[in-house]
Coordinates of C-alpha atoms in Angstrom, one line a residue:
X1 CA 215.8 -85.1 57.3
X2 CA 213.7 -88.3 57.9
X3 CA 217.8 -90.0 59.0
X4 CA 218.2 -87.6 61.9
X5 CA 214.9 -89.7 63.7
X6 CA 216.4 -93.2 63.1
X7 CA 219.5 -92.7 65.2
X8 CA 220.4 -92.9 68.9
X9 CA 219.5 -89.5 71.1
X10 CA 223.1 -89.3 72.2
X11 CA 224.3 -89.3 68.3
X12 CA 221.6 -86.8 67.1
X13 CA 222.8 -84.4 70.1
X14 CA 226.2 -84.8 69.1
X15 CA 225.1 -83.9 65.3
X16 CA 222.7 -81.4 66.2
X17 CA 225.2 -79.5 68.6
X18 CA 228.2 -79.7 65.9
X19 CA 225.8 -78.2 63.6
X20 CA 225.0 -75.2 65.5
X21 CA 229.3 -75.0 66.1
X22 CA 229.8 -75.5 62.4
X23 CA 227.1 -72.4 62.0
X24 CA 229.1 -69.9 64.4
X25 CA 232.6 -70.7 63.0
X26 CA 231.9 -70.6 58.9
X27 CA 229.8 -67.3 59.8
X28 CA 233.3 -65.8 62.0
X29 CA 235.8 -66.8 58.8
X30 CA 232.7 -66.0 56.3
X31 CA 232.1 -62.3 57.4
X32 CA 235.7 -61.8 56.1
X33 CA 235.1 -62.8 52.6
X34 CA 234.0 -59.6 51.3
X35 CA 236.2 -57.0 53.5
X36 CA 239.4 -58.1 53.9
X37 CA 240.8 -58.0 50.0
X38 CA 239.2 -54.4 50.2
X39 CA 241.0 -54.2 53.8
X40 CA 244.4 -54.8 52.9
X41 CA 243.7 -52.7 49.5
X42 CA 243.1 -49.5 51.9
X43 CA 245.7 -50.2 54.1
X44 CA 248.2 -50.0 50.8
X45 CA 248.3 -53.5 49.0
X46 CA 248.6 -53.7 45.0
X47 CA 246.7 -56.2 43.6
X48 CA 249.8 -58.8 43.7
X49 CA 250.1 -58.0 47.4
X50 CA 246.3 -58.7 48.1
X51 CA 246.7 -62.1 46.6
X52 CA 249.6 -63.1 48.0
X53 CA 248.2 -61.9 51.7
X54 CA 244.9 -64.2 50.8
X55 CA 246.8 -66.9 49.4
X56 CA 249.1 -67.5 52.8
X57 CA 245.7 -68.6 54.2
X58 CA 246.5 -71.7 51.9
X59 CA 249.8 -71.5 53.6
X60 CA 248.9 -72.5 57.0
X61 CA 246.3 -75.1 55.8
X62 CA 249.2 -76.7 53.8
X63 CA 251.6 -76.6 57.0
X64 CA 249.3 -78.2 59.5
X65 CA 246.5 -80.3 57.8
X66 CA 248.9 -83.5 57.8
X67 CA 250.2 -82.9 62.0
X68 CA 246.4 -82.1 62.4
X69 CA 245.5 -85.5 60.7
X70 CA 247.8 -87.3 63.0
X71 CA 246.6 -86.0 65.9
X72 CA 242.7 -86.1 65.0
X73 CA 243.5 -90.1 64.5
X74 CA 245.6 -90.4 67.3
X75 CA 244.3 -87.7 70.3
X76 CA 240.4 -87.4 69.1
X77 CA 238.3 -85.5 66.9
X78 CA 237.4 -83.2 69.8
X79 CA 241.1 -81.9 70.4
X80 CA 241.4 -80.4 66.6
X81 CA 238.4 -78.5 66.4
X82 CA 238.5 -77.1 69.3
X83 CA 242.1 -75.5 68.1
X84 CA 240.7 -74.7 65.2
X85 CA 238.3 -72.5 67.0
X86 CA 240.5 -71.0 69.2
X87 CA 242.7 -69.9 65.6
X88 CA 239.2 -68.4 64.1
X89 CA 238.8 -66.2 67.2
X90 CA 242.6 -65.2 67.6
X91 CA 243.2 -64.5 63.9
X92 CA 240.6 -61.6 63.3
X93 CA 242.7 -59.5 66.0
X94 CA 245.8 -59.8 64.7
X95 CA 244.2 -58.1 61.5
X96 CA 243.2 -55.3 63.9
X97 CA 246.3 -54.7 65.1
X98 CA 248.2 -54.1 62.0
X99 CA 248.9 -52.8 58.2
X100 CA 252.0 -54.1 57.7
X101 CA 251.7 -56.5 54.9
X102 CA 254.5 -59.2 55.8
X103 CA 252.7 -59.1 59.6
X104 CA 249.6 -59.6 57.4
X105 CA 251.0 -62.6 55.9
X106 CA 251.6 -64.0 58.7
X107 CA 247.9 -63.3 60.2
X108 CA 246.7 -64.9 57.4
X109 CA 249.0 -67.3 57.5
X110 CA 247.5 -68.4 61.3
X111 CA 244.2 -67.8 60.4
X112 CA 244.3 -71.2 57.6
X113 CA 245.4 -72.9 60.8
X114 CA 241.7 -72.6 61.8
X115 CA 240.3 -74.2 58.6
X116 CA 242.9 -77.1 58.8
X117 CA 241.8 -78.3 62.1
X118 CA 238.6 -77.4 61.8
X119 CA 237.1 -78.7 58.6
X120 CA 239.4 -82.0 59.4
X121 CA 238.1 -82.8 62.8
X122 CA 234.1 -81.7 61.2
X123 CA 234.3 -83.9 58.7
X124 CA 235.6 -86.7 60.6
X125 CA 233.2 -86.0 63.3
X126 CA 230.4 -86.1 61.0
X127 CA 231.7 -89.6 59.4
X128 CA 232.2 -91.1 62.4
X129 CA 228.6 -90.3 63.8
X130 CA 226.9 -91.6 60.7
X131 CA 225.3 -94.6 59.5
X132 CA 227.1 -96.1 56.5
X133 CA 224.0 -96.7 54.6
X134 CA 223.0 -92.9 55.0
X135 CA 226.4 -91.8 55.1
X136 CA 226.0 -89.1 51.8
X137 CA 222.8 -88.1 53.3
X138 CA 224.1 -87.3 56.6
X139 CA 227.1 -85.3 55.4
X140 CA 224.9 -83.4 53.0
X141 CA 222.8 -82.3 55.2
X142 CA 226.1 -81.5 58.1
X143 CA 227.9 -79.6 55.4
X144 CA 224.7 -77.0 55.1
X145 CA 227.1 -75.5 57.6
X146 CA 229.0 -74.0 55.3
X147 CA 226.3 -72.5 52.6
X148 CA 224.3 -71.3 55.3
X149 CA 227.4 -69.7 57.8
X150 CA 228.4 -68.0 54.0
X151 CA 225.0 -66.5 53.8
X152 CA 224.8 -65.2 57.1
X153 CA 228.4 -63.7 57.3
X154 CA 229.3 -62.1 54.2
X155 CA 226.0 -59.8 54.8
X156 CA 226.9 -59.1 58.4
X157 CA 230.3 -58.5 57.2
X158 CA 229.5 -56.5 54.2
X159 CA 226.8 -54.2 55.6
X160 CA 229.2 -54.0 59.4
X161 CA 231.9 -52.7 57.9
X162 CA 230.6 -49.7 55.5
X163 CA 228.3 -48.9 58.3
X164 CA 231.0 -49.0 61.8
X165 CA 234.4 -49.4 59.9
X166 CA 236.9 -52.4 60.1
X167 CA 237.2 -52.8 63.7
X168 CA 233.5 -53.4 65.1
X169 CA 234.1 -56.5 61.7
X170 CA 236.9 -57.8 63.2
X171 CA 235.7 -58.1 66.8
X172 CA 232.3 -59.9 65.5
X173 CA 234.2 -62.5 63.8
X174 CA 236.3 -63.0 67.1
X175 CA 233.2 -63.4 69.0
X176 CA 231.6 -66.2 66.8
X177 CA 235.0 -67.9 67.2
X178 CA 234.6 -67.8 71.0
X179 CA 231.3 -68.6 71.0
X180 CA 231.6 -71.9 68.9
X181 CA 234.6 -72.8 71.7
X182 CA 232.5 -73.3 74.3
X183 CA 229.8 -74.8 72.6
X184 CA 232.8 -77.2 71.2
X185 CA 233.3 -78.3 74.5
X186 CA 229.6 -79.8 75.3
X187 CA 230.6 -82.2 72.1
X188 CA 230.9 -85.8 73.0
X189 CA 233.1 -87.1 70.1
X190 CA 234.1 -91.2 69.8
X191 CA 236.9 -92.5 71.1
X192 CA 239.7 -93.0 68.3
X193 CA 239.8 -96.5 66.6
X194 CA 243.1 -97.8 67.3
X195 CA 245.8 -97.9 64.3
X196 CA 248.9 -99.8 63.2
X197 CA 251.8 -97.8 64.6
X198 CA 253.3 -97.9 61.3
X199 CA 250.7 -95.8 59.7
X200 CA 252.2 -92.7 61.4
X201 CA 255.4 -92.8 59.2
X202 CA 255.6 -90.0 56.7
X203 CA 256.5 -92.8 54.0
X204 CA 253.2 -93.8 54.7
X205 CA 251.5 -90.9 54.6
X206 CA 252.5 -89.9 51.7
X207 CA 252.3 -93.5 50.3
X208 CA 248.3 -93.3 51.0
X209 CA 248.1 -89.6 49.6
X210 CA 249.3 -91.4 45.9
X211 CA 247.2 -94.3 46.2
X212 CA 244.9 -95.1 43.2
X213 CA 241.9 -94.8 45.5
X214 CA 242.8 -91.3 46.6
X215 CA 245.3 -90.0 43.9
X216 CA 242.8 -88.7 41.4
X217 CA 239.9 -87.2 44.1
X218 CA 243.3 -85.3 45.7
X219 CA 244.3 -83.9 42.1
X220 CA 240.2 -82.9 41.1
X221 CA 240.4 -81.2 44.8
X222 CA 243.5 -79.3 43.9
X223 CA 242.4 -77.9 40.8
X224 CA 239.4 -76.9 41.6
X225 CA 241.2 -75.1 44.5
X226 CA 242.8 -73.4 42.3
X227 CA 239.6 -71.8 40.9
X228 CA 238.0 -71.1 44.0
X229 CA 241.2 -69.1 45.6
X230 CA 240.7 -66.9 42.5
X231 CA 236.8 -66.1 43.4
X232 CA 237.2 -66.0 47.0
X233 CA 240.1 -63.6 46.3
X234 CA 239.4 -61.4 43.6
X235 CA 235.0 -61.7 43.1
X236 CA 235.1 -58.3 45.5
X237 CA 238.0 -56.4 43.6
X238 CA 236.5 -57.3 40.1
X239 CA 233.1 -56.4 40.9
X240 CA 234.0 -52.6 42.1
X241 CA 236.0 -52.6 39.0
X242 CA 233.8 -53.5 36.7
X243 CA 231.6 -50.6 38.2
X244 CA 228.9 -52.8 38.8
X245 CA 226.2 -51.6 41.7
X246 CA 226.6 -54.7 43.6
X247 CA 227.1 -55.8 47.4
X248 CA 230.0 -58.2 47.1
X249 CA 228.2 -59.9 49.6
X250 CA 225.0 -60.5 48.2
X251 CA 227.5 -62.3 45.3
X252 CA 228.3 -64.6 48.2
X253 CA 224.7 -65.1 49.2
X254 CA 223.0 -66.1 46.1
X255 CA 226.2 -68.6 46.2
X256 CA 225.3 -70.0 50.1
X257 CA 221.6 -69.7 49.0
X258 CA 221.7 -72.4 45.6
X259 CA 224.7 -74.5 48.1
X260 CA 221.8 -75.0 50.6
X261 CA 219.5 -76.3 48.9
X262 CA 221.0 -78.6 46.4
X263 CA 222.9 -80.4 49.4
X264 CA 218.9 -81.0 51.1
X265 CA 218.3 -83.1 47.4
X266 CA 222.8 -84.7 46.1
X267 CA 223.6 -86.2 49.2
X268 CA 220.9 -88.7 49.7
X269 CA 220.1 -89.2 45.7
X270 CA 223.9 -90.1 45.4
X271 CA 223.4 -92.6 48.4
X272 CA 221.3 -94.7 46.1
X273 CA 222.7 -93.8 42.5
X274 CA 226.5 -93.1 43.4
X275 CA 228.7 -90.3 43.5
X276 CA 230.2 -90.6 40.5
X277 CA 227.3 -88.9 38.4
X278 CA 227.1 -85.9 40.8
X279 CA 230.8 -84.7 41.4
X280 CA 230.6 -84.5 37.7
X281 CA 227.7 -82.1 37.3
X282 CA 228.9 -79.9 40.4
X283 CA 232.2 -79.6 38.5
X284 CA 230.5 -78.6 35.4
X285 CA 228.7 -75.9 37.3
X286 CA 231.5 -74.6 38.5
X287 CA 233.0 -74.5 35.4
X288 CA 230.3 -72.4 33.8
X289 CA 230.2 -70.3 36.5
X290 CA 234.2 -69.4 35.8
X291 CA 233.0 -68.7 32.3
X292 CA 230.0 -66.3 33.3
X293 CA 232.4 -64.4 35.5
X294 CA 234.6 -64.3 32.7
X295 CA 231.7 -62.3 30.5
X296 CA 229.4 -60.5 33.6
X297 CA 229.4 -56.9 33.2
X298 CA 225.7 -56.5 34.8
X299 CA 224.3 -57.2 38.3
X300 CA 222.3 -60.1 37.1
X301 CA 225.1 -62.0 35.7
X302 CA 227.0 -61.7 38.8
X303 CA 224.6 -63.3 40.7
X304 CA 224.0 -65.6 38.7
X305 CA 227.5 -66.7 38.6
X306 CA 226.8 -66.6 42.3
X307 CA 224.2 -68.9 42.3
X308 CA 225.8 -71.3 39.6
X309 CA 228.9 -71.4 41.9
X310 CA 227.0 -72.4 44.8
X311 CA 225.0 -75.3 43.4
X312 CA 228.7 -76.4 42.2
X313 CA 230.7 -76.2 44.8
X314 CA 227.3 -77.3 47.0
X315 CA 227.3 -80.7 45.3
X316 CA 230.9 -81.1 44.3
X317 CA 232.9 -80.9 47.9
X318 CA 230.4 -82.7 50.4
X319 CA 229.9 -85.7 47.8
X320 CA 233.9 -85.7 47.3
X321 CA 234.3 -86.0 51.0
X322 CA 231.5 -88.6 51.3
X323 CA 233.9 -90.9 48.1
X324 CA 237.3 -90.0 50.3
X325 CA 235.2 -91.3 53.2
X326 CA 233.6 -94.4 51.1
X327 CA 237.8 -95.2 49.7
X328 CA 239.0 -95.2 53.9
X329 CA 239.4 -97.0 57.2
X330 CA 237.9 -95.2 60.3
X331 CA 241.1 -95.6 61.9
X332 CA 242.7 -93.6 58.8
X333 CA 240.3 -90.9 58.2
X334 CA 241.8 -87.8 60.2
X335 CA 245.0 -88.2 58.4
X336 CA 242.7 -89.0 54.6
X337 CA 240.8 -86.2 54.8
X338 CA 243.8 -83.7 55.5
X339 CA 245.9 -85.3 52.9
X340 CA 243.2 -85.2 50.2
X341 CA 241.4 -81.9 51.2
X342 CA 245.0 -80.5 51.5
X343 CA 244.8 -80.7 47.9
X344 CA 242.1 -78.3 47.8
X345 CA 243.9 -76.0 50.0
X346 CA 247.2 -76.1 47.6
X347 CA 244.9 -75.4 45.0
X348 CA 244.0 -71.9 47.2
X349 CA 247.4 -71.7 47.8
X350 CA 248.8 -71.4 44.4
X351 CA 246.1 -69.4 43.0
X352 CA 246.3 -66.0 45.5
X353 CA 250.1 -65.3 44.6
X354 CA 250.9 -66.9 41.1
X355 CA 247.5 -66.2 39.5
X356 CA 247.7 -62.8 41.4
X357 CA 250.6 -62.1 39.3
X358 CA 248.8 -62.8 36.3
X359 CA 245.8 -60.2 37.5
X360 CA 248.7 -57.4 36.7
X361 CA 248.5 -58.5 33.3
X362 CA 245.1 -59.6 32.0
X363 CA 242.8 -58.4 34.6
X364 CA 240.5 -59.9 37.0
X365 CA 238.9 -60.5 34.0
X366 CA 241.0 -62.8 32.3
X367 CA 241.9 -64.2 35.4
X368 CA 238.3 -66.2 35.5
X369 CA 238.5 -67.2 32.1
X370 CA 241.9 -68.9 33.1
X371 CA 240.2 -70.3 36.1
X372 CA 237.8 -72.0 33.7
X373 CA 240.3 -73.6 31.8
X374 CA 241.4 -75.4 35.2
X375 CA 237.6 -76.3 36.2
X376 CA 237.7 -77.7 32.9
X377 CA 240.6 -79.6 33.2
X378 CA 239.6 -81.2 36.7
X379 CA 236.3 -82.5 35.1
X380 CA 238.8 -84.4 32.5
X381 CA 240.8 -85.6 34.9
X382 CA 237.7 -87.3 37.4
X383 CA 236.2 -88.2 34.3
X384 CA 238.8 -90.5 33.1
X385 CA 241.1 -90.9 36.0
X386 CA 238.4 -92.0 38.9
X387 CA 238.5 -95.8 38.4
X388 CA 240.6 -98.7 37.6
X389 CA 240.7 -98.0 34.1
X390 CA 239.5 -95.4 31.5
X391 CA 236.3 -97.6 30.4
X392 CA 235.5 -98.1 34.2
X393 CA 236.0 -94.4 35.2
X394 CA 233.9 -93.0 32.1
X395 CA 231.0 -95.5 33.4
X396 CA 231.4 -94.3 37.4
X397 CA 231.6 -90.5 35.9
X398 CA 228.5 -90.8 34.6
X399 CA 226.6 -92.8 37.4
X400 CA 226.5 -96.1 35.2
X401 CA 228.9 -98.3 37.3
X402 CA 229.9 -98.8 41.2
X403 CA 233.3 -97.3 42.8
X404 CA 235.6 -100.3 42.6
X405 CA 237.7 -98.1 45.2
X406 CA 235.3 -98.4 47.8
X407 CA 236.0 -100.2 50.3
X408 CA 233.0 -102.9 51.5
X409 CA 233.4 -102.1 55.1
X410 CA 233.5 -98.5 54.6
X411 CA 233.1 -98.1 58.2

């Protein structure tokens, strides 16, 4: 982390103290992950009615990632997280509160809110504070947030609610909400860049969404979505079903454990050999991961799987957000990064209800192997679809040529 001692104190502060935020509110959503499918199970969901309840997370990403865009361009960085924050700690009550399962919808519903702003205004934060020339470093070693919140919270989460029940769960994931509020407010974020007034249209928002430059990174995003709404779903409910003697938690360790450290090594190697090579391989991984979960019917496959997914997803997101960030304008970046990460999120969003479906029909287990097929897919589509033409995108794949989308400021 040699980068951290080449910048200005004020910056590093900045970095250091949206770190420790990041930590506390990945940890609140993250001590979730392997209770509330069982949650709304107990309470009287079927399995369709579990994924449609975790897919309306999606939902409220999908409904406020372009407003919160706008108005991380427009009012600050600082603004956005901090209501993202405020949705993490409000959201875990309202599952206290109730069983009914359209109120649950809506819970969950409010509770994507907090991802939307949040991951939006951290990203752009963490571009925004970085040097250009360290700029995949930085952000790999800013998104450890989320490996190391994942492996902290599913355990707490896990062993909290088979030893004191639901609500002790749900009042711990508040309080890491409202914690990371008020260290929110010590953040001293950069004033916006100012911005053509005709870059607010919806045209153009939608305009820039289908641009060559972020048309194909939106699309990979999506479908790999797709994949990870059905682990982050369904990984709990298949494992107690395939009557294997497994935490589902410890599933979501090995993940955060393999996601930290391969973000200490991608993000500074793709710095200097480019991004292309490395979104490639993370996408591979988490296609044979899909696969794995597909065939694991023992403890050790299972965490492998786990450990496959989170070198995957560990290289594959950061990097994609470092390209988004290499393809935009600083005074465009809120408002890229919702659009194209929003694709991830209708990736989620799909996959809870309509794959759901599906789970009545082939199984959790046939649901992975389907998810593999999509994994697949994605690594087709970056693979030929990244660059200006097929020759070009084959080459950047495959770290043998420059991003002819990136733009030489990049700043």
């Amino acid at each position: 982390m040699k980068v951290f001692s080449t910048l200005e104190p004020a910056t590093r502060r900045n970095l250091l103290l949206l770190f420790a935020v990041g930590l506390l509110f990945w940890a609140s959503l993250a001590a979730l992950l392997p209770t509330l499918p069982l949650y709304i199970r107990d309470v009287g969901g079927t399995k369709s009615q579990i994924g449609v309840v975790m897919g309306a997370f999606a939902v409220g990403l999908l409904l406020f990632r372009p407003w919160l865009g706008q108005l991380a361009d427009r009012r600050g960085r600082q603004v956005v997280l901090l209501i993202g924050l405020v949705a993490a700690a409000i959201a875990p009550l309202g599952y206290l509160v109730t069983q009914s399962m359209p109120l649950l919808i809506a819970v969950r519903a409010f509770h994507g809110l907090s991802i939307a702003a949040f991951t939006t205004a951290y990203s752009t934060l963490v571009v925004d504070l970085s040097p250009p020339s360290n700029r995949g470093e930085v952000i790999g070693y800013m998104s450890l947030v989320n490996p190391v919140g994942v492996a902290i919270g599913p355990a707490i989460g896990g062993f909290l609610q088979e030893w004191a029940g639901y609500t002790p769960l749900f009042l711990l994931s508040t309080g890491l909400g409202v914690v990371g509020f008020v260290g929110a407010l010590w953040i001293q974020a950069p004033v916006p860049v100012a911005q053509p007034i005709a870059s607010t249209s919806k045209t153009t928002l939608w305009r820039l969404l289908w641009s060559p430059r972020l048309r194909t990174p939106t699309l990979t995003l999506m479908l790999a979505g797709m994949a990870f709404g059905v682990l982050s779903t369904f990984v709990p409910l298949f494992i107690q079903e395939a009557g294997v003697n497994l935490n589902a938690g410890l599933f979501y360790t090995a993940a955060a454990v393999a996601s930290f450290s391969v973000r200490l090594l991608t993000g500074r190697a793709s710095d200097r050999h480019g991004r292309g090579r490395f979104i490639t391989l993370g996408l591979l991984l988490y296609a044979v991961t899909m696969l794995l979960l597909w065939s694991a019917r023992s403890t050790d496959v299972f965490l492998l799987a786990g450990l496959l997914e989170g070198a995957g997803i560990g290289i594959f997101l950061p990097l994609m957000i470092a390209l988004v960030a290499d393809r935009s304008e600083a005074h465009e970046r809120g408002r890229v990064f919702s659009l194209c990460v929003g694709g991830f999120d209708l990736g989620i969003a799909i996959a809870g209800p309509t794959l759901g479906l599906f789970a009545e029909q082939i199984g959790y287990r046939g649901l992975f192997g389907l998810s593999s097929g999509l994994v697949f897919l994605s690594v087709i589509v970056f693979v030929t679809q990244s660059s200006k033409t097929l020759s070009q995108s084959l080459r950047f794949a495959f770290g043998e040529g420059r991003d002819f989308y990136a733009l030489p400021h990049g700043k």
